[in-house]
Coordinates of C-alpha atoms in Angstrom, one line a residue:
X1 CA -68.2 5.1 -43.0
X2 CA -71.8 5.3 -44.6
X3 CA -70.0 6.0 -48.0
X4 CA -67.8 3.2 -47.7
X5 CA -71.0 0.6 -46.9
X6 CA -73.0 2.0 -49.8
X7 CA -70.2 1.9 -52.0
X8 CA -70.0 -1.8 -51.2
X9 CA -73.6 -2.4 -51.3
X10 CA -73.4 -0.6 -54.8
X11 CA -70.5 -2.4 -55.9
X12 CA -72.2 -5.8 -54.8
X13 CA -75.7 -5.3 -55.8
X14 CA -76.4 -8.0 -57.4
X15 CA -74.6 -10.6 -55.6
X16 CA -77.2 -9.1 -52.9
X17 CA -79.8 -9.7 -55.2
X18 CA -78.9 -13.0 -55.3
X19 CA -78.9 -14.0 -51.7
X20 CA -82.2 -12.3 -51.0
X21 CA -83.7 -14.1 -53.7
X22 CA -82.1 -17.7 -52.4
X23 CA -83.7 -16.6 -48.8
X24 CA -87.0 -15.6 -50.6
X25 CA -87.8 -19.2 -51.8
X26 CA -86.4 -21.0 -48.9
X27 CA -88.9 -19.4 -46.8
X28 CA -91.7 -19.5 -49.4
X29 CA -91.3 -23.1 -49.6
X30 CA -91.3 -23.8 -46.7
X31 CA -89.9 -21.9 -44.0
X32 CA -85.9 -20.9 -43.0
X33 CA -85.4 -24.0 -41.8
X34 CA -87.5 -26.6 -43.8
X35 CA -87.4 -25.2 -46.8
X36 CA -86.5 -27.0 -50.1
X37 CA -84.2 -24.2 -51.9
X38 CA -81.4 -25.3 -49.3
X39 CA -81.6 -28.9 -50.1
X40 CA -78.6 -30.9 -51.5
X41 CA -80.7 -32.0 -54.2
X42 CA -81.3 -28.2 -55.5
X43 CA -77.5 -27.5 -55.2
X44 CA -77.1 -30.4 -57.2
X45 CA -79.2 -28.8 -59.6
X46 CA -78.3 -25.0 -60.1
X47 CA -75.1 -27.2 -61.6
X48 CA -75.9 -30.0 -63.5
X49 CA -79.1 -27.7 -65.0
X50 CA -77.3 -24.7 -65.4
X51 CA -73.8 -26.1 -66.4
X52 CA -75.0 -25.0 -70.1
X53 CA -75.0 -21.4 -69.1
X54 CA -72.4 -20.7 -67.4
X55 CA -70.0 -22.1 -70.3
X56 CA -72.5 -20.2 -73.0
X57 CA -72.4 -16.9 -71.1
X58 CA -68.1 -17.3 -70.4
X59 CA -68.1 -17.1 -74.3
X60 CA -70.9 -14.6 -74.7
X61 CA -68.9 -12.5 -72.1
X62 CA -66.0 -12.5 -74.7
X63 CA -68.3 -11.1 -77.4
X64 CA -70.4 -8.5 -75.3
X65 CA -67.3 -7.1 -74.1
X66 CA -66.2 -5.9 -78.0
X67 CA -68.7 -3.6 -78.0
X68 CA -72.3 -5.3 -77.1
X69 CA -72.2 -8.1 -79.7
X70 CA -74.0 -11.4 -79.2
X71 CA -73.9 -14.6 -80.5
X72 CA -77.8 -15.4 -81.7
X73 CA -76.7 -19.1 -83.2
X74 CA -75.1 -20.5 -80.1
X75 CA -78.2 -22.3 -79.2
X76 CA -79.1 -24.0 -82.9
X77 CA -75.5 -24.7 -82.7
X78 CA -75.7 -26.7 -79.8
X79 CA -78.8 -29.0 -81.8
X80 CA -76.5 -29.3 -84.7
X81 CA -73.6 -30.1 -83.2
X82 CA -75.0 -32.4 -80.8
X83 CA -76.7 -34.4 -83.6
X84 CA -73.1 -34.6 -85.3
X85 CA -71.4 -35.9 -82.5
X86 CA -74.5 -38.5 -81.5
X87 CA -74.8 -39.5 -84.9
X88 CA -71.0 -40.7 -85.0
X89 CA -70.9 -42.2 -81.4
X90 CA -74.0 -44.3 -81.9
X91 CA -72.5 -45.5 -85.3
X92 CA -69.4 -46.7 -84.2
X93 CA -71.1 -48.5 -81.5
X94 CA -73.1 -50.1 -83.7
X95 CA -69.7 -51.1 -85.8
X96 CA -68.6 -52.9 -82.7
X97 CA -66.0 -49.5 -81.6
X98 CA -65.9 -49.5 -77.8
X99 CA -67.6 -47.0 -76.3
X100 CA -64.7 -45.2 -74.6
X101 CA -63.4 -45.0 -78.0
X102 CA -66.2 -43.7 -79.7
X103 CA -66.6 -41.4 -76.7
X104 CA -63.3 -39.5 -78.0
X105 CA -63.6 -39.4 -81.4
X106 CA -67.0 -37.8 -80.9
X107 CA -65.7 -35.6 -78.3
X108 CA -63.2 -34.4 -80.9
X109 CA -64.7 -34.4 -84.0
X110 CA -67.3 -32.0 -82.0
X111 CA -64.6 -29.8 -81.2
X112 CA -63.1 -29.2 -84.7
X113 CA -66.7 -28.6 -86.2
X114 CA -67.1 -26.1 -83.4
X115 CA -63.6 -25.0 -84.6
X116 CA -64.8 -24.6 -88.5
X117 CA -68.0 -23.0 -87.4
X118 CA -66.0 -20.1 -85.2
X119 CA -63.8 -19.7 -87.9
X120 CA -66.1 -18.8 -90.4
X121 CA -68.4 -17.1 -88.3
X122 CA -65.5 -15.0 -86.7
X123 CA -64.4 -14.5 -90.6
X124 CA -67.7 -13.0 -92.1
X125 CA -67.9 -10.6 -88.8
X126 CA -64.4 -9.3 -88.3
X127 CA -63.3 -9.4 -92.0
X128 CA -66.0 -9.2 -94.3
X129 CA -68.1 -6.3 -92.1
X130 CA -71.3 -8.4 -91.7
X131 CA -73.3 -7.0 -88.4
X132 CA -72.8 -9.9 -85.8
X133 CA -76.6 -9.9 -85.3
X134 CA -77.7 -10.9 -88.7
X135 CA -74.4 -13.4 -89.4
X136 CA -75.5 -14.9 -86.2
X137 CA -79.2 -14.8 -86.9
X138 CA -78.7 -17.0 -90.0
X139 CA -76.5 -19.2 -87.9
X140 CA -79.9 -19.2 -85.5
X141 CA -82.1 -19.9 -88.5
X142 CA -80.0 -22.4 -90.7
X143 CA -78.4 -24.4 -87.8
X144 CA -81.4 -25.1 -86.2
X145 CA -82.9 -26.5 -89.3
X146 CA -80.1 -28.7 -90.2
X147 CA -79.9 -30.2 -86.5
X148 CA -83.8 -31.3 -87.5
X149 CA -83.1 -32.7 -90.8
X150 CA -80.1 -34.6 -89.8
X151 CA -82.2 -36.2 -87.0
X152 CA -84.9 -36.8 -89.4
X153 CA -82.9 -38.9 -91.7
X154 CA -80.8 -40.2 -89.3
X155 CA -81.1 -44.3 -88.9
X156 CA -80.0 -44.3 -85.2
X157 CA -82.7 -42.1 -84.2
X158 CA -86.4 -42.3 -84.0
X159 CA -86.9 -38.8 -85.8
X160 CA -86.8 -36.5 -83.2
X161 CA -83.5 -37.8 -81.0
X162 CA -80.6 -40.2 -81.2
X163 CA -80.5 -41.3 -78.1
X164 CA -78.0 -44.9 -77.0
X165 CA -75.2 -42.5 -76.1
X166 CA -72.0 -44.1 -74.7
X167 CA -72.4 -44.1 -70.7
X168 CA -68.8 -43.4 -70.5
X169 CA -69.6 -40.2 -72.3
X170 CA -72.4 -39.4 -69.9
X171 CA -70.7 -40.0 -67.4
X172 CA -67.9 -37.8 -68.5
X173 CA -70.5 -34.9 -68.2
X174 CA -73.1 -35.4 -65.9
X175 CA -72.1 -38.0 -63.3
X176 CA -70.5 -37.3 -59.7
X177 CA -66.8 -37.8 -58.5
X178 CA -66.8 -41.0 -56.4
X179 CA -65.8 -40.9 -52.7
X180 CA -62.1 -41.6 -52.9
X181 CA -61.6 -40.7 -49.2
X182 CA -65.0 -43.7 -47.5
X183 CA -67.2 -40.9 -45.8
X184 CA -68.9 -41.4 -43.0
X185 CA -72.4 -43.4 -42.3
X186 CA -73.7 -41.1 -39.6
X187 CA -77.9 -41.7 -39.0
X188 CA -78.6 -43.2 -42.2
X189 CA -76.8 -40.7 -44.2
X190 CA -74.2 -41.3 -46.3
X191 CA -71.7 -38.8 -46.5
X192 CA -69.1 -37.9 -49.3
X193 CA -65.7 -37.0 -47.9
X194 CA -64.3 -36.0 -51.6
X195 CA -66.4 -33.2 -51.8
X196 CA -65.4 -32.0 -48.2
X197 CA -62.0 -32.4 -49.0
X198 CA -62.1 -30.0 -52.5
X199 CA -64.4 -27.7 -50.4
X200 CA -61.0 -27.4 -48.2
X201 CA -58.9 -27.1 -50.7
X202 CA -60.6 -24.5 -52.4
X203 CA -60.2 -22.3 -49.6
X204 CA -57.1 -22.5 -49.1
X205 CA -56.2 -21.9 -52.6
X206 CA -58.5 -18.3 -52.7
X207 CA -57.4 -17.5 -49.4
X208 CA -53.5 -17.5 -50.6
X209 CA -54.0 -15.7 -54.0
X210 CA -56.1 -13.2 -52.5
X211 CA -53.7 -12.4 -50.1
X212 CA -50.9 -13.0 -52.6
X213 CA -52.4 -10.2 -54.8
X214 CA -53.3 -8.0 -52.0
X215 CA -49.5 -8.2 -51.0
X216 CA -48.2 -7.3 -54.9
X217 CA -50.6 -4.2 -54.7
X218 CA -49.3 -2.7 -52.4
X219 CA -45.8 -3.5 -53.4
X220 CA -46.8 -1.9 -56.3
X221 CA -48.6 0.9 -54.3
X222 CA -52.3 0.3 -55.8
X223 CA -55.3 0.8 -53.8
X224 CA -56.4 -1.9 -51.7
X225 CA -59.4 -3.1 -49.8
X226 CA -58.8 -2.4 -45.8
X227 CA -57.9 -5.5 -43.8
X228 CA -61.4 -5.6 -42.4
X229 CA -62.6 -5.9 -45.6
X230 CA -60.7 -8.4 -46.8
X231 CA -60.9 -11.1 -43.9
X232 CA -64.6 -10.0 -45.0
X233 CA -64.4 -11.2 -48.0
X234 CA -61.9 -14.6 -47.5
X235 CA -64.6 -15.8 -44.4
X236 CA -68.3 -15.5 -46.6
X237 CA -66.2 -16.9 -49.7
X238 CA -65.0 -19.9 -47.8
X239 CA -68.5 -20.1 -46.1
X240 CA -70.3 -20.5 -49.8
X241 CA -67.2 -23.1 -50.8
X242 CA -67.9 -24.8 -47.6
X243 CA -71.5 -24.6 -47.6
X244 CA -71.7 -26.2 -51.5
X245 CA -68.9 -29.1 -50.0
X246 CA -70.8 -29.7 -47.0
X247 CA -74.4 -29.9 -49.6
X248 CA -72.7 -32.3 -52.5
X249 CA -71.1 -34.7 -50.0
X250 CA -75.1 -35.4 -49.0
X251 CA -76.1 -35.5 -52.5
X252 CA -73.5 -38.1 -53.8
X253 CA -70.5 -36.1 -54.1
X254 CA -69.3 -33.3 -56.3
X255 CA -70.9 -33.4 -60.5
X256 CA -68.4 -33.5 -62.7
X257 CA -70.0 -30.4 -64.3
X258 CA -68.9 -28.2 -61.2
X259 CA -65.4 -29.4 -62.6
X260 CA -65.1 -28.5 -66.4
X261 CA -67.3 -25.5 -65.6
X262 CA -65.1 -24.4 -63.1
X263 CA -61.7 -25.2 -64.9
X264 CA -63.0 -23.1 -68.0
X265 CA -64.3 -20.4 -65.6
X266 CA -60.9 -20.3 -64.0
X267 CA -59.0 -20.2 -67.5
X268 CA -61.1 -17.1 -68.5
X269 CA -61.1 -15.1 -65.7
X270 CA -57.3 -15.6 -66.1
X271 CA -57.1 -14.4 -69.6
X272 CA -59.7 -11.4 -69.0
X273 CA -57.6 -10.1 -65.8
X274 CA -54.1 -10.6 -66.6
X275 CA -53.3 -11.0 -70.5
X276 CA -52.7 -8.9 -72.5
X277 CA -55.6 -10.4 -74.9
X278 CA -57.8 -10.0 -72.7
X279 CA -58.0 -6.6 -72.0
X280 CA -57.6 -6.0 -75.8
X281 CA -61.6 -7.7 -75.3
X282 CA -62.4 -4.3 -73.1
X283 CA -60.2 -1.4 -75.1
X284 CA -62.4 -2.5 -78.3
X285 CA -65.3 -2.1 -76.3
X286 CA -64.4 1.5 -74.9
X287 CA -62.7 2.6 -78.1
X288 CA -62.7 0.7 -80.8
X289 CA -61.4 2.7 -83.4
X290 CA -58.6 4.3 -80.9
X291 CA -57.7 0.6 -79.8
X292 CA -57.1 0.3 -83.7
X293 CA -55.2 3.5 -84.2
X294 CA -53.1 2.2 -81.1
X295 CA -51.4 -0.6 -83.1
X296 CA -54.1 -3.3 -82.3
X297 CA -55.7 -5.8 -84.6
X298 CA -59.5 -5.4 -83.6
X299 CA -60.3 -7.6 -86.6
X300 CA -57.8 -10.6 -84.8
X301 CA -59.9 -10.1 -81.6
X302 CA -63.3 -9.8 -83.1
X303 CA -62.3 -12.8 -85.1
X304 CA -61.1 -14.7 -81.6
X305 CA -64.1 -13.9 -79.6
X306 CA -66.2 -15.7 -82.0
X307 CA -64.5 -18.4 -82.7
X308 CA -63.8 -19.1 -78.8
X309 CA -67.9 -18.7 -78.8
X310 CA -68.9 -21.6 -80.7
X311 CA -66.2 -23.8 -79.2
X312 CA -67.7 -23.2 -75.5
X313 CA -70.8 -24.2 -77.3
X314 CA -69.6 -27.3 -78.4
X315 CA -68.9 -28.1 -74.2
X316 CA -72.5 -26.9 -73.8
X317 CA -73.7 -29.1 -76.4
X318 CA -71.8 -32.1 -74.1
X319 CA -73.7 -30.9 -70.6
X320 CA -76.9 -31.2 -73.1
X321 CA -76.3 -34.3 -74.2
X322 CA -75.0 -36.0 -71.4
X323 CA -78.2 -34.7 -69.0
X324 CA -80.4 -36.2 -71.5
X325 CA -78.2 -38.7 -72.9
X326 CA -79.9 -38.3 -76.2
X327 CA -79.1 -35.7 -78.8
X328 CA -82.8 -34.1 -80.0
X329 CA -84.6 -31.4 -82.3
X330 CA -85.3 -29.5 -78.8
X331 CA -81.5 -29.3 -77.6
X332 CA -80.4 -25.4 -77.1
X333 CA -83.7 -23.5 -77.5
X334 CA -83.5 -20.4 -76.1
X335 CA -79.8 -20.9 -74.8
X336 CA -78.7 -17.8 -76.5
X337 CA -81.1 -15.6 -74.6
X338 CA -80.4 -17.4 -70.9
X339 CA -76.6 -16.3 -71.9
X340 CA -77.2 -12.9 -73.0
X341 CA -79.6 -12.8 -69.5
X342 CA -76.8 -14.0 -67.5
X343 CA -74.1 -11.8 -68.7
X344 CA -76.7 -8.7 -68.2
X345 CA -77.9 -9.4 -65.2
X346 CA -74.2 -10.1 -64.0
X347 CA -73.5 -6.3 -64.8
X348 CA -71.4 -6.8 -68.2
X349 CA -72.5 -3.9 -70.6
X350 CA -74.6 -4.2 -73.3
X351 CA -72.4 -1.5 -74.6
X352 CA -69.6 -3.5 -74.5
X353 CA -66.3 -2.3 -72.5
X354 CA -67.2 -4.0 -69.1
X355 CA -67.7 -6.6 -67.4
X356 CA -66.3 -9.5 -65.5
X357 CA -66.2 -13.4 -65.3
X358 CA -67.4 -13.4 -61.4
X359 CA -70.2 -10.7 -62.2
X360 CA -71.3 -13.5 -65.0
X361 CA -71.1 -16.2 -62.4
X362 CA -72.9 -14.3 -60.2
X363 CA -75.8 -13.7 -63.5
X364 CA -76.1 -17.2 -64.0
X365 CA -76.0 -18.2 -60.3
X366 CA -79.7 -15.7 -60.2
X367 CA -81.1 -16.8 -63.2
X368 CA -80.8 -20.7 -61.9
X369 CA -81.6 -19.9 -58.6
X370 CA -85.5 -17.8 -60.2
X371 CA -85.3 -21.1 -62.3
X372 CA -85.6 -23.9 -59.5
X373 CA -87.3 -21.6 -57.1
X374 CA -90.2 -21.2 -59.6
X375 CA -90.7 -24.2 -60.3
X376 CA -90.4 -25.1 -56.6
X377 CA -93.3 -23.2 -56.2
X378 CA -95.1 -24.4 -59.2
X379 CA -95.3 -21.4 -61.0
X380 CA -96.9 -21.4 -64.1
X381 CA -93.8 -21.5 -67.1
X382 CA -95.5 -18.5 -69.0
X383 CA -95.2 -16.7 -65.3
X384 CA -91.3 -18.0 -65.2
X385 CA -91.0 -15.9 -68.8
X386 CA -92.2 -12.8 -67.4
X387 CA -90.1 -12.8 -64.1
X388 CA -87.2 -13.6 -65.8
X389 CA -87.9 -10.5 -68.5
X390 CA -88.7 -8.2 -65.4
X391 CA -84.9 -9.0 -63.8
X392 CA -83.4 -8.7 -67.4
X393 CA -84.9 -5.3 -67.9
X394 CA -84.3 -4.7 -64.5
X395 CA -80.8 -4.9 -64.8
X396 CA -80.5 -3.1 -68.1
X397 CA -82.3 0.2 -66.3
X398 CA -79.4 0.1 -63.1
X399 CA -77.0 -0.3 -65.6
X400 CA -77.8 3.3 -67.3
X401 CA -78.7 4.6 -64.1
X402 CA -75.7 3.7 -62.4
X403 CA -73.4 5.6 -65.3
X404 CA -75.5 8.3 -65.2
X405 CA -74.8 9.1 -61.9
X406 CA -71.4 8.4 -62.6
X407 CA -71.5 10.4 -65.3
X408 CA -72.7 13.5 -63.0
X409 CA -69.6 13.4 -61.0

């Protein structure tokens, strides 16, 4: 029995972690019960704040697992693209296009830059043998200064933004899902039934593919979790779907970032669990060269995971946009290295080889969570750097404990 509970609390560390920390700054600002890191308003915000990450880190996921590469240009890329797809919106505005219009072509002409860029980023890594670090690091350097320049020279903006963004495009983005169902008034507060409702169906949908998979294990005869263990798990999951339901339909109803970063979060924990493809991402990461020998084409896959990279980093460039509804020389700074954190901390290897798309989740969950909580408690920013370093390195030392003692078996 003790082995089985530290194996779960081994298995689950950092999702721990993560719910210590959230009951660390509830308390510290302000008790268990009065406390601000609960609030609706701070749910609200480990989303709409955060949406960036998530999408950045479900790309950087793809490349970490090949064998510890990273992307170092996602974040200029998300200035220069931005700029690109301000600069056109704002111009056909101006020509008398309608906005939903304009919104579109932006939205796609965005996409197929992000599409050029992967492809001949993904080209100079996997075919012509340049390290990923130092094609990526000129990305960092040379992306990041034509963003500026564009910006600059640009007659929509005022030199450092373009700002006059479609609403429809912000809205797209980084507005709420209205009420469709006319929640409640109950003591002054308004209260979204919409959100209540997706909480509900959520639940239901986890509950029946978890037990749908449990079922096909053990037709299968694979090791499952005991029965115990999986009510377990169905009742806090439901609890946490519930519990972010129960906060949006006080804060004005579900942000349409939760959607697209949940749709694309769903797609690629699909493709990293059950294609083929996907687990072609971990084999190159254990074994590159015997994945090779094996028939594969690690130069296709290395190819793929950069090019999928920068077009997740277009969608970041949209949560950037929209939150600021301005496109500016500042967009993406240090993106790259909150998606490298959040992939880390979420227990993907810096090896490369392993990983998941809920341990990123999970990454990206902490680092928003150490990122409102902080500035919850006015800590200074320089303060926020070093905390944030601390739980990076942290995670990078249990990592290379954890095989070693794995090793020693």
């Amino acid at each position: 029995m003790k082995d089985k509970i530290l194996n779960v609390v081994k298995n689950n560390t950092m999702l721990i972690v993560l719910v210590l920390v959230v009951l660390f700054f509830q308390i510290s600002t302000g008790g268990f019960l009065e406390g601000k890191m609960l609030q609706p308003s701070q749910f609200n915000a480990l989303v709409t704040q955060n949406a960036y990450v998530y999408v950045l880190a479900t790309g950087m996921l793809m490349c970490m697992l090949t064998g510890g590469n990273i992307d170092l240009s996602c974040g200029s890329f998300v200035c220069f693209v931005g700029v690109i797809g301000a600069q056109i919106m704002v111009a056909m505005m101006n020509g008398g296009v309608s906005p939903v219009l304009a919104t579109v072509v932006g939205i796609l002409v965005m996409i197929v830059v992000g599409a050029i860029y992967g492809s001949l980023l993904g080209f100079i890594i996997a075919y012509v043998n340049i390290p990923p670090w130092i094609a990526t690091l000129a990305g960092f350097l040379a992306l990041r200064g034509l963003g500026v320049a564009l910006i600059s020279n640009s007659k929509y903006g005022n030199g450092s933004s373009i700002s006059n963004l479609p609403a429809e495009f912000c809205q797209l983005f980084s507005g709420k899902l209205n009420d469709f169902f006319g929640g409640p008034r109950i003591n002054g507060i308004q209260y979204n039934m919409t959100s209540i409702v997706i909480a509900l169906i959520a639940c239901v949908i986890f509950i029946l593919l978890t037990l749908r998979e449990r079922k096909m294990r053990i037709k299968k005869g694979y090791e499952v979790q005991s029965k115990a263990a999986t009510i377990t798990k169905l009742v806090l999951v439901c609890f946490v779907i519930m519990l972010f339901g129960y906060k949006y339909s006080l804060a004005g109803g579900v942000p349409y970032a939760l959607i697209w970063v949940g749709a694309i979060v769903l797609i690629y924990n699909f493709i990293t669990s059950k294609t083929d493809v996907g687990r072609y991402f971990y084999t190159i990461g254990g074994n590159s060269e015997a994945t090779r020998l094996s028939g594969i084409d690690t130069k296709r896959i290395m190819f793929i995971a950069y090019l999928n990279m920068a077009v997740l980093t277009v969608f970041s460039a949209f949560f950037t946009m929209a939150r600021y509804t301005a496109a500016n020389t500042t967009a993406g700074t240090n993106y790259e290295m909150d998606a490298i954190s959040a992939c880390v901390v979420g227990g993907v290897s810096a090896y490369g080889g392993s990983g998941t798309v809920f341990g990123m989740i999970v990454g990206a969950t902490l680092i928003g969570v150490i990122n409102i909580g902080m500035f919850l408690m006015n800590i200074d920013a320089n303060w926020q750097k070093v905390v944030k370093g601390a739980v990076l390195l942290g995670a990078v030392v249990f990592e290379i404990l954890n095989n070693k003692k794995k090793g020693t078996k």
